[in-house]
PDB file of C-alpha atoms in Angstrom:
ATOM      1  CA  UNK A   1     -11.918 302.745-403.370  1.00  0.00           C
ATOM      2  CA  UNK A   2     -14.331 301.468-400.749  1.00  0.00           C
ATOM      3  CA  UNK A   3     -15.554 304.699-399.088  1.00  0.00           C
ATOM      4  CA  UNK A   4     -15.854 303.075-395.648  1.00  0.00           C
ATOM      5  CA  UNK A   5     -12.588 301.166-395.254  1.00  0.00           C
ATOM      6  CA  UNK A   6      -9.339 303.116-395.243  1.00  0.00           C
ATOM      7  CA  UNK A   7      -6.817 300.477-396.291  1.00  0.00           C
ATOM      8  CA  UNK A   8      -3.354 301.255-394.944  1.00  0.00           C
ATOM      9  CA  UNK A   9      -1.145 298.322-395.963  1.00  0.00           C
ATOM     10  CA  UNK A  10      -0.858 295.590-398.618  1.00  0.00           C
ATOM     11  CA  UNK A  11       0.612 292.114-398.121  1.00  0.00           C
ATOM     12  CA  UNK A  12       1.497 289.799-400.987  1.00  0.00           C
ATOM     13  CA  UNK A  13       2.820 286.296-401.290  1.00  0.00           C
ATOM     14  CA  UNK A  14       5.604 285.973-403.869  1.00  0.00           C
ATOM     15  CA  UNK A  15       5.747 282.683-405.792  1.00  0.00           C
ATOM     16  CA  UNK A  16       2.551 282.008-407.703  1.00  0.00           C
ATOM     17  CA  UNK A  17       1.067 285.369-406.736  1.00  0.00           C
ATOM     18  CA  UNK A  18       3.092 288.448-407.687  1.00  0.00           C
ATOM     19  CA  UNK A  19       5.892 287.136-409.927  1.00  0.00           C
ATOM     20  CA  UNK A  20       5.607 287.056-413.708  1.00  0.00           C
ATOM     21  CA  UNK A  21       6.776 284.229-415.964  1.00  0.00           C
ATOM     22  CA  UNK A  22      10.345 285.552-415.738  1.00  0.00           C
ATOM     23  CA  UNK A  23      10.279 285.097-411.933  1.00  0.00           C
ATOM     24  CA  UNK A  24      10.327 288.864-411.486  1.00  0.00           C
ATOM     25  CA  UNK A  25       7.895 291.677-410.697  1.00  0.00           C
ATOM     26  CA  UNK A  26       6.434 293.402-413.743  1.00  0.00           C
ATOM     27  CA  UNK A  27       6.796 297.097-414.467  1.00  0.00           C
ATOM     28  CA  UNK A  28       3.017 297.502-414.172  1.00  0.00           C
ATOM     29  CA  UNK A  29       2.947 296.030-410.668  1.00  0.00           C
ATOM     30  CA  UNK A  30       5.923 298.150-409.616  1.00  0.00           C
ATOM     31  CA  UNK A  31       4.248 301.293-410.962  1.00  0.00           C
ATOM     32  CA  UNK A  32       1.014 300.608-409.055  1.00  0.00           C
ATOM     33  CA  UNK A  33       2.908 299.915-405.812  1.00  0.00           C
ATOM     34  CA  UNK A  34       4.888 303.143-406.212  1.00  0.00           C
ATOM     35  CA  UNK A  35       1.731 305.140-406.895  1.00  0.00           C
ATOM     36  CA  UNK A  36       0.011 303.813-403.780  1.00  0.00           C
ATOM     37  CA  UNK A  37       2.997 304.556-401.566  1.00  0.00           C
ATOM     38  CA  UNK A  38       3.784 307.983-402.992  1.00  0.00           C
ATOM     39  CA  UNK A  39       0.187 309.222-403.135  1.00  0.00           C
ATOM     40  CA  UNK A  40      -1.445 307.400-400.214  1.00  0.00           C
ATOM     41  CA  UNK A  41       1.486 306.218-398.042  1.00  0.00           C
ATOM     42  CA  UNK A  42       0.347 302.591-398.447  1.00  0.00           C
ATOM     43  CA  UNK A  43       3.321 300.180-398.481  1.00  0.00           C
ATOM     44  CA  UNK A  44       3.400 296.784-400.177  1.00  0.00           C
ATOM     45  CA  UNK A  45       4.933 294.150-397.894  1.00  0.00           C
ATOM     46  CA  UNK A  46       6.130 290.837-399.315  1.00  0.00           C
ATOM     47  CA  UNK A  47       5.514 287.728-397.216  1.00  0.00           C
ATOM     48  CA  UNK A  48       6.965 284.361-398.141  1.00  0.00           C
ATOM     49  CA  UNK A  49       8.546 281.099-397.054  1.00  0.00           C
ATOM     50  CA  UNK A  50      11.704 282.415-398.749  1.00  0.00           C
ATOM     51  CA  UNK A  51      14.809 283.613-396.909  1.00  0.00           C
ATOM     52  CA  UNK A  52      15.259 287.406-396.529  1.00  0.00           C
ATOM     53  CA  UNK A  53      17.910 287.709-399.257  1.00  0.00           C
ATOM     54  CA  UNK A  54      15.529 286.057-401.724  1.00  0.00           C
ATOM     55  CA  UNK A  55      12.839 288.627-400.876  1.00  0.00           C
ATOM     56  CA  UNK A  56      14.851 291.824-400.441  1.00  0.00           C
ATOM     57  CA  UNK A  57      15.653 292.519-404.117  1.00  0.00           C
ATOM     58  CA  UNK A  58      11.960 292.144-404.978  1.00  0.00           C
ATOM     59  CA  UNK A  59      10.763 294.191-402.010  1.00  0.00           C
ATOM     60  CA  UNK A  60      13.086 297.049-402.941  1.00  0.00           C
ATOM     61  CA  UNK A  61      11.444 297.281-406.359  1.00  0.00           C
ATOM     62  CA  UNK A  62       7.988 297.680-404.828  1.00  0.00           C
ATOM     63  CA  UNK A  63       8.639 299.755-401.715  1.00  0.00           C
ATOM     64  CA  UNK A  64      12.244 300.106-400.492  1.00  0.00           C
ATOM     65  CA  UNK A  65      11.209 301.294-397.026  1.00  0.00           C
ATOM     66  CA  UNK A  66       8.717 298.475-396.372  1.00  0.00           C
ATOM     67  CA  UNK A  67       9.427 295.624-393.942  1.00  0.00           C
ATOM     68  CA  UNK A  68       9.562 292.060-395.245  1.00  0.00           C
ATOM     69  CA  UNK A  69       8.264 288.838-393.725  1.00  0.00           C
ATOM     70  CA  UNK A  70      10.357 285.706-394.308  1.00  0.00           C
ATOM     71  CA  UNK A  71      10.035 282.018-393.451  1.00  0.00           C
ATOM     72  CA  UNK A  72       6.219 282.144-393.317  1.00  0.00           C
ATOM     73  CA  UNK A  73       6.293 284.617-390.437  1.00  0.00           C
ATOM     74  CA  UNK A  74       9.268 283.321-388.433  1.00  0.00           C
ATOM     75  CA  UNK A  75      11.344 286.416-389.283  1.00  0.00           C
ATOM     76  CA  UNK A  76      10.257 290.028-389.832  1.00  0.00           C
ATOM     77  CA  UNK A  77      12.878 292.549-390.923  1.00  0.00           C
ATOM     78  CA  UNK A  78      12.844 296.307-391.414  1.00  0.00           C
ATOM     79  CA  UNK A  79      15.632 297.599-393.668  1.00  0.00           C
ATOM     80  CA  UNK A  80      16.639 301.052-392.391  1.00  0.00           C
ATOM     81  CA  UNK A  81      19.702 303.157-393.256  1.00  0.00           C
ATOM     82  CA  UNK A  82      21.542 300.179-394.712  1.00  0.00           C
ATOM     83  CA  UNK A  83      20.880 297.977-391.691  1.00  0.00           C
ATOM     84  CA  UNK A  84      18.497 295.076-391.122  1.00  0.00           C
ATOM     85  CA  UNK A  85      16.483 295.636-387.954  1.00  0.00           C
ATOM     86  CA  UNK A  86      14.840 292.449-386.708  1.00  0.00           C
ATOM     87  CA  UNK A  87      11.287 293.175-385.585  1.00  0.00           C
ATOM     88  CA  UNK A  88      10.405 289.549-384.841  1.00  0.00           C
ATOM     89  CA  UNK A  89      12.313 286.262-384.844  1.00  0.00           C
ATOM     90  CA  UNK A  90      11.350 282.726-383.894  1.00  0.00           C
ATOM     91  CA  UNK A  91      13.416 279.534-384.223  1.00  0.00           C
ATOM     92  CA  UNK A  92      13.229 275.799-383.619  1.00  0.00           C
ATOM     93  CA  UNK A  93      15.964 273.634-382.048  1.00  0.00           C
ATOM     94  CA  UNK A  94      18.692 271.749-383.888  1.00  0.00           C
ATOM     95  CA  UNK A  95      17.377 268.280-383.025  1.00  0.00           C
ATOM     96  CA  UNK A  96      14.743 268.711-385.746  1.00  0.00           C
ATOM     97  CA  UNK A  97      17.477 269.310-388.319  1.00  0.00           C
ATOM     98  CA  UNK A  98      19.629 266.522-386.904  1.00  0.00           C
ATOM     99  CA  UNK A  99      16.802 264.043-387.377  1.00  0.00           C
ATOM    100  CA  UNK A 100      16.202 265.200-390.968  1.00  0.00           C
ATOM    101  CA  UNK A 101      19.886 265.011-391.878  1.00  0.00           C
ATOM    102  CA  UNK A 102      20.280 261.549-390.361  1.00  0.00           C
ATOM    103  CA  UNK A 103      17.267 260.351-392.342  1.00  0.00           C
ATOM    104  CA  UNK A 104      18.678 261.902-395.525  1.00  0.00           C
ATOM    105  CA  UNK A 105      21.931 259.960-395.144  1.00  0.00           C
ATOM    106  CA  UNK A 106      19.998 256.698-395.520  1.00  0.00           C
ATOM    107  CA  UNK A 107      17.098 257.852-397.732  1.00  0.00           C
ATOM    108  CA  UNK A 108      19.132 260.125-400.017  1.00  0.00           C
ATOM    109  CA  UNK A 109      16.832 263.158-400.051  1.00  0.00           C
ATOM    110  CA  UNK A 110      17.680 266.863-400.252  1.00  0.00           C
ATOM    111  CA  UNK A 111      17.888 268.930-397.053  1.00  0.00           C
ATOM    112  CA  UNK A 112      18.188 272.709-396.827  1.00  0.00           C
ATOM    113  CA  UNK A 113      18.807 274.574-393.561  1.00  0.00           C
ATOM    114  CA  UNK A 114      17.926 278.254-393.118  1.00  0.00           C
ATOM    115  CA  UNK A 115      18.671 280.862-390.469  1.00  0.00           C
ATOM    116  CA  UNK A 116      18.302 284.559-391.273  1.00  0.00           C
ATOM    117  CA  UNK A 117      20.305 284.915-394.523  1.00  0.00           C
ATOM    118  CA  UNK A 118      22.223 281.666-394.209  1.00  0.00           C
ATOM    119  CA  UNK A 119      21.228 278.773-396.497  1.00  0.00           C
ATOM    120  CA  UNK A 120      23.043 275.425-396.316  1.00  0.00           C
ATOM    121  CA  UNK A 121      22.290 272.386-398.505  1.00  0.00           C
ATOM    122  CA  UNK A 122      23.543 268.804-398.486  1.00  0.00           C
ATOM    123  CA  UNK A 123      24.645 268.643-402.124  1.00  0.00           C
ATOM    124  CA  UNK A 124      24.625 270.382-405.490  1.00  0.00           C
ATOM    125  CA  UNK A 125      21.710 268.397-406.897  1.00  0.00           C
ATOM    126  CA  UNK A 126      18.828 269.293-409.228  1.00  0.00           C
ATOM    127  CA  UNK A 127      16.786 270.520-406.252  1.00  0.00           C
ATOM    128  CA  UNK A 128      19.533 272.985-405.332  1.00  0.00           C
ATOM    129  CA  UNK A 129      19.819 274.220-408.912  1.00  0.00           C
ATOM    130  CA  UNK A 130      16.057 274.770-409.139  1.00  0.00           C
ATOM    131  CA  UNK A 131      16.075 276.864-405.957  1.00  0.00           C
ATOM    132  CA  UNK A 132      19.037 278.906-407.197  1.00  0.00           C
ATOM    133  CA  UNK A 133      17.135 279.634-410.416  1.00  0.00           C
ATOM    134  CA  UNK A 134      13.955 280.580-408.552  1.00  0.00           C
ATOM    135  CA  UNK A 135      15.508 282.722-405.824  1.00  0.00           C
ATOM    136  CA  UNK A 136      18.706 284.061-407.466  1.00  0.00           C
ATOM    137  CA  UNK A 137      20.554 283.106-404.257  1.00  0.00           C
ATOM    138  CA  UNK A 138      23.469 280.660-403.931  1.00  0.00           C
ATOM    139  CA  UNK A 139      23.716 278.401-400.863  1.00  0.00           C
ATOM    140  CA  UNK A 140      26.604 276.894-398.954  1.00  0.00           C
ATOM    141  CA  UNK A 141      26.977 273.385-400.402  1.00  0.00           C
ATOM    142  CA  UNK A 142      28.339 270.663-398.119  1.00  0.00           C
ATOM    143  CA  UNK A 143      27.774 266.945-397.579  1.00  0.00           C
ATOM    144  CA  UNK A 144      25.387 265.476-395.037  1.00  0.00           C
ATOM    145  CA  UNK A 145      28.040 264.461-392.513  1.00  0.00           C
ATOM    146  CA  UNK A 146      29.575 267.940-392.540  1.00  0.00           C
ATOM    147  CA  UNK A 147      26.091 269.384-392.127  1.00  0.00           C
ATOM    148  CA  UNK A 148      25.611 267.258-389.004  1.00  0.00           C
ATOM    149  CA  UNK A 149      28.797 268.659-387.489  1.00  0.00           C
ATOM    150  CA  UNK A 150      27.659 272.240-388.170  1.00  0.00           C
ATOM    151  CA  UNK A 151      24.200 272.278-386.676  1.00  0.00           C
ATOM    152  CA  UNK A 152      25.207 272.331-383.013  1.00  0.00           C
ATOM    153  CA  UNK A 153      28.184 274.672-383.322  1.00  0.00           C
ATOM    154  CA  UNK A 154      27.162 277.148-386.039  1.00  0.00           C
ATOM    155  CA  UNK A 155      23.405 276.909-386.566  1.00  0.00           C
ATOM    156  CA  UNK A 156      21.938 275.551-383.303  1.00  0.00           C
ATOM    157  CA  UNK A 157      18.629 277.281-384.018  1.00  0.00           C
ATOM    158  CA  UNK A 158      16.850 277.357-387.367  1.00  0.00           C
ATOM    159  CA  UNK A 159      14.028 279.289-388.981  1.00  0.00           C
ATOM    160  CA  UNK A 160      13.308 276.851-391.794  1.00  0.00           C
ATOM    161  CA  UNK A 161      14.155 273.325-392.832  1.00  0.00           C
ATOM    162  CA  UNK A 162      13.300 272.232-396.364  1.00  0.00           C
ATOM    163  CA  UNK A 163      13.172 268.647-397.584  1.00  0.00           C
ATOM    164  CA  UNK A 164      12.861 267.909-401.312  1.00  0.00           C
ATOM    165  CA  UNK A 165      12.249 264.386-402.560  1.00  0.00           C
ATOM    166  CA  UNK A 166       9.830 262.226-404.571  1.00  0.00           C
ATOM    167  CA  UNK A 167       6.284 262.440-403.228  1.00  0.00           C
ATOM    168  CA  UNK A 168       6.380 258.951-401.686  1.00  0.00           C
ATOM    169  CA  UNK A 169       9.425 259.926-399.619  1.00  0.00           C
ATOM    170  CA  UNK A 170       7.789 263.209-398.620  1.00  0.00           C
ATOM    171  CA  UNK A 171       4.670 261.298-397.495  1.00  0.00           C
ATOM    172  CA  UNK A 172       6.774 259.136-395.203  1.00  0.00           C
ATOM    173  CA  UNK A 173       8.986 261.887-393.820  1.00  0.00           C
ATOM    174  CA  UNK A 174       6.116 264.327-393.200  1.00  0.00           C
ATOM    175  CA  UNK A 175       4.408 261.759-391.000  1.00  0.00           C
ATOM    176  CA  UNK A 176       7.591 260.947-389.080  1.00  0.00           C
ATOM    177  CA  UNK A 177       8.632 264.524-388.379  1.00  0.00           C
ATOM    178  CA  UNK A 178       5.102 265.565-387.405  1.00  0.00           C
ATOM    179  CA  UNK A 179       4.870 262.722-384.900  1.00  0.00           C
ATOM    180  CA  UNK A 180       8.252 263.517-383.345  1.00  0.00           C
ATOM    181  CA  UNK A 181       8.361 267.313-383.336  1.00  0.00           C
ATOM    182  CA  UNK A 182       4.818 268.730-383.433  1.00  0.00           C
ATOM    183  CA  UNK A 183       5.494 270.586-380.166  1.00  0.00           C
ATOM    184  CA  UNK A 184       8.335 272.681-381.619  1.00  0.00           C
ATOM    185  CA  UNK A 185       7.774 272.720-385.383  1.00  0.00           C
ATOM    186  CA  UNK A 186       5.079 273.321-387.986  1.00  0.00           C
ATOM    187  CA  UNK A 187       5.163 271.073-391.053  1.00  0.00           C
ATOM    188  CA  UNK A 188       3.847 272.420-394.346  1.00  0.00           C
ATOM    189  CA  UNK A 189       3.791 270.663-397.707  1.00  0.00           C
ATOM    190  CA  UNK A 190       4.215 273.424-400.290  1.00  0.00           C
ATOM    191  CA  UNK A 191       4.237 270.962-403.220  1.00  0.00           C
ATOM    192  CA  UNK A 192       4.058 267.206-403.723  1.00  0.00           C
ATOM    193  CA  UNK A 193       7.847 267.044-403.592  1.00  0.00           C
ATOM    194  CA  UNK A 194       8.519 269.894-401.106  1.00  0.00           C
ATOM    195  CA  UNK A 195       8.220 269.798-397.326  1.00  0.00           C
ATOM    196  CA  UNK A 196       8.893 272.938-395.281  1.00  0.00           C
ATOM    197  CA  UNK A 197       9.384 272.968-391.516  1.00  0.00           C
ATOM    198  CA  UNK A 198       9.175 276.218-389.544  1.00  0.00           C
ATOM    199  CA  UNK A 199       8.908 277.036-385.818  1.00  0.00           C
ATOM    200  CA  UNK A 200       5.718 275.950-384.081  1.00  0.00           C
ATOM    201  CA  UNK A 201       2.947 278.512-384.369  1.00  0.00           C
ATOM    202  CA  UNK A 202       4.531 280.313-387.311  1.00  0.00           C
ATOM    203  CA  UNK A 203       2.358 280.974-390.318  1.00  0.00           C
ATOM    204  CA  UNK A 204       1.589 283.921-392.557  1.00  0.00           C
ATOM    205  CA  UNK A 205      -1.391 285.014-390.490  1.00  0.00           C
ATOM    206  CA  UNK A 206       0.810 285.217-387.389  1.00  0.00           C
ATOM    207  CA  UNK A 207       3.418 287.166-389.364  1.00  0.00           C
ATOM    208  CA  UNK A 208       0.827 289.640-390.613  1.00  0.00           C
ATOM    209  CA  UNK A 209      -0.731 289.962-387.155  1.00  0.00           C
ATOM    210  CA  UNK A 210       2.663 290.639-385.544  1.00  0.00           C
ATOM    211  CA  UNK A 211       3.617 293.330-388.052  1.00  0.00           C
ATOM    212  CA  UNK A 212       0.197 294.998-387.909  1.00  0.00           C
ATOM    213  CA  UNK A 213       0.479 295.243-384.120  1.00  0.00           C
ATOM    214  CA  UNK A 214       3.961 296.745-384.500  1.00  0.00           C
ATOM    215  CA  UNK A 215       2.598 299.363-386.923  1.00  0.00           C
ATOM    216  CA  UNK A 216      -0.647 299.999-384.979  1.00  0.00           C
ATOM    217  CA  UNK A 217      -2.775 298.989-387.971  1.00  0.00           C
ATOM    218  CA  UNK A 218      -6.003 297.012-387.601  1.00  0.00           C
ATOM    219  CA  UNK A 219      -6.484 293.793-389.621  1.00  0.00           C
ATOM    220  CA  UNK A 220      -9.536 295.231-391.403  1.00  0.00           C
ATOM    221  CA  UNK A 221      -7.268 297.962-392.813  1.00  0.00           C
ATOM    222  CA  UNK A 222      -5.058 295.414-394.600  1.00  0.00           C
ATOM    223  CA  UNK A 223      -5.223 293.776-398.029  1.00  0.00           C
ATOM    224  CA  UNK A 224      -3.544 290.421-398.698  1.00  0.00           C
ATOM    225  CA  UNK A 225      -2.884 288.477-401.905  1.00  0.00           C
ATOM    226  CA  UNK A 226      -2.162 284.756-402.128  1.00  0.00           C
ATOM    227  CA  UNK A 227      -2.496 281.519-404.051  1.00  0.00           C
ATOM    228  CA  UNK A 228      -1.502 278.545-401.911  1.00  0.00           C
ATOM    229  CA  UNK A 229      -2.535 276.712-398.755  1.00  0.00           C
ATOM    230  CA  UNK A 230      -0.073 278.636-396.580  1.00  0.00           C
ATOM    231  CA  UNK A 231      -1.795 281.884-397.649  1.00  0.00           C
ATOM    232  CA  UNK A 232      -5.243 280.734-396.531  1.00  0.00           C
ATOM    233  CA  UNK A 233      -5.302 281.988-392.928  1.00  0.00           C
ATOM    234  CA  UNK A 234      -3.733 285.301-393.962  1.00  0.00           C
ATOM    235  CA  UNK A 235      -6.407 285.753-396.641  1.00  0.00           C
ATOM    236  CA  UNK A 236      -9.140 285.106-394.066  1.00  0.00           C
ATOM    237  CA  UNK A 237      -7.565 287.348-391.410  1.00  0.00           C
ATOM    238  CA  UNK A 238      -7.330 290.678-393.249  1.00  0.00           C
ATOM    239  CA  UNK A 239     -10.051 293.077-394.320  1.00  0.00           C
ATOM    240  CA  UNK A 240      -9.646 292.320-398.029  1.00  0.00           C
ATOM    241  CA  UNK A 241      -8.300 288.907-398.966  1.00  0.00           C
ATOM    242  CA  UNK A 242      -7.615 288.515-402.683  1.00  0.00           C
ATOM    243  CA  UNK A 243      -6.958 285.227-404.498  1.00  0.00           C
ATOM    244  CA  UNK A 244      -5.220 285.154-407.867  1.00  0.00           C
ATOM    245  CA  UNK A 245      -6.875 283.128-410.630  1.00  0.00           C
ATOM    246  CA  UNK A 246      -4.385 280.262-410.281  1.00  0.00           C
ATOM    247  CA  UNK A 247      -4.990 279.924-406.520  1.00  0.00           C
ATOM    248  CA  UNK A 248      -6.037 276.705-404.809  1.00  0.00           C
ATOM    249  CA  UNK A 249      -9.804 276.292-404.661  1.00  0.00           C
ATOM    250  CA  UNK A 250      -9.836 276.569-400.862  1.00  0.00           C
ATOM    251  CA  UNK A 251      -8.025 279.905-401.093  1.00  0.00           C
ATOM    252  CA  UNK A 252     -10.488 281.169-403.702  1.00  0.00           C
ATOM    253  CA  UNK A 253     -13.402 280.130-401.497  1.00  0.00           C
ATOM    254  CA  UNK A 254     -12.012 282.081-398.530  1.00  0.00           C
ATOM    255  CA  UNK A 255     -11.145 285.247-400.463  1.00  0.00           C
ATOM    256  CA  UNK A 256     -13.245 288.417-400.572  1.00  0.00           C
ATOM    257  CA  UNK A 257     -12.193 289.034-404.158  1.00  0.00           C
ATOM    258  CA  UNK A 258     -10.749 287.242-407.176  1.00  0.00           C
ATOM    259  CA  UNK A 259      -8.251 288.691-409.626  1.00  0.00           C
ATOM    260  CA  UNK A 260      -6.308 287.544-412.693  1.00  0.00           C
ATOM    261  CA  UNK A 261      -3.396 285.143-412.986  1.00  0.00           C
ATOM    262  CA  UNK A 262      -0.446 285.842-410.734  1.00  0.00           C
ATOM    263  CA  UNK A 263       1.888 285.816-413.738  1.00  0.00           C
ATOM    264  CA  UNK A 264      -0.391 288.217-415.655  1.00  0.00           C
ATOM    265  CA  UNK A 265      -0.389 291.216-413.285  1.00  0.00           C
ATOM    266  CA  UNK A 266      -3.282 289.937-411.190  1.00  0.00           C
ATOM    267  CA  UNK A 267      -2.069 291.867-408.141  1.00  0.00           C
ATOM    268  CA  UNK A 268      -1.780 295.138-410.059  1.00  0.00           C
ATOM    269  CA  UNK A 269      -5.219 294.688-411.632  1.00  0.00           C
ATOM    270  CA  UNK A 270      -6.864 294.114-408.251  1.00  0.00           C
ATOM    271  CA  UNK A 271      -5.162 297.129-406.675  1.00  0.00           C
ATOM    272  CA  UNK A 272      -6.245 299.338-409.562  1.00  0.00           C
ATOM    273  CA  UNK A 273      -9.812 298.174-409.008  1.00  0.00           C
ATOM    274  CA  UNK A 274      -9.793 298.513-405.207  1.00  0.00           C
ATOM    275  CA  UNK A 275      -8.237 301.993-405.220  1.00  0.00           C
ATOM    276  CA  UNK A 276      -9.836 303.158-408.494  1.00  0.00           C
ATOM    277  CA  UNK A 277      -6.465 304.025-410.024  1.00  0.00           C
TER     278      UNK A 277
END
């Protein structure tokens, strides 16, 4: 391990970074995380655009007592004594969702609404089935008109809105929603066909910064792993930013260190190297 820096915490993105080809965490990665926590009291914290329920089962394999950061930093949860303690929560107003749903009724694209552990979608389409496969979570499935009636009464504030559609539709909608709601929402394109909307000012760097302040840990004492554009500022913010081999070129350029493929235990290999395990 670096003899000067005393690393105290590890952050890792999930999809594309720490999951294997079976969409799970490998035994090798689990073993390394356990060793670091048991021997050095260094927790591994998962940070993702996912909802908490889609992170929790993975987090418990790595470090059951560690917090988790959901919705790209909009929600930070500590699981203690069977209860979820909210350390940080930020939302955006329902008019953002209303606009997206109204557009979907004419354009026919997929909309998903998220608040804490609630996930609502406007149909059981191929997009929904793909997310169920990836996250192992099942949403509430309703039609667009019913969704409109719910947003004011049951989910007036949201932590994530996801739109899935062909890339041409995403191009158009991303421009429209950015122009109308840039003061209250952050728009992030996680894939050509995926658009994610979170509260303004929320990103993974902010999530990491908030949790570090809560734990009285300095940024230079943190390690972070990532692969995609929404990991970039987090990678640059911490003391040791690590890009997996399959990361975007901009993420690789910003990282302090490169490691192997995310699906091939890249995280575990880097941690073994950093801590000389």
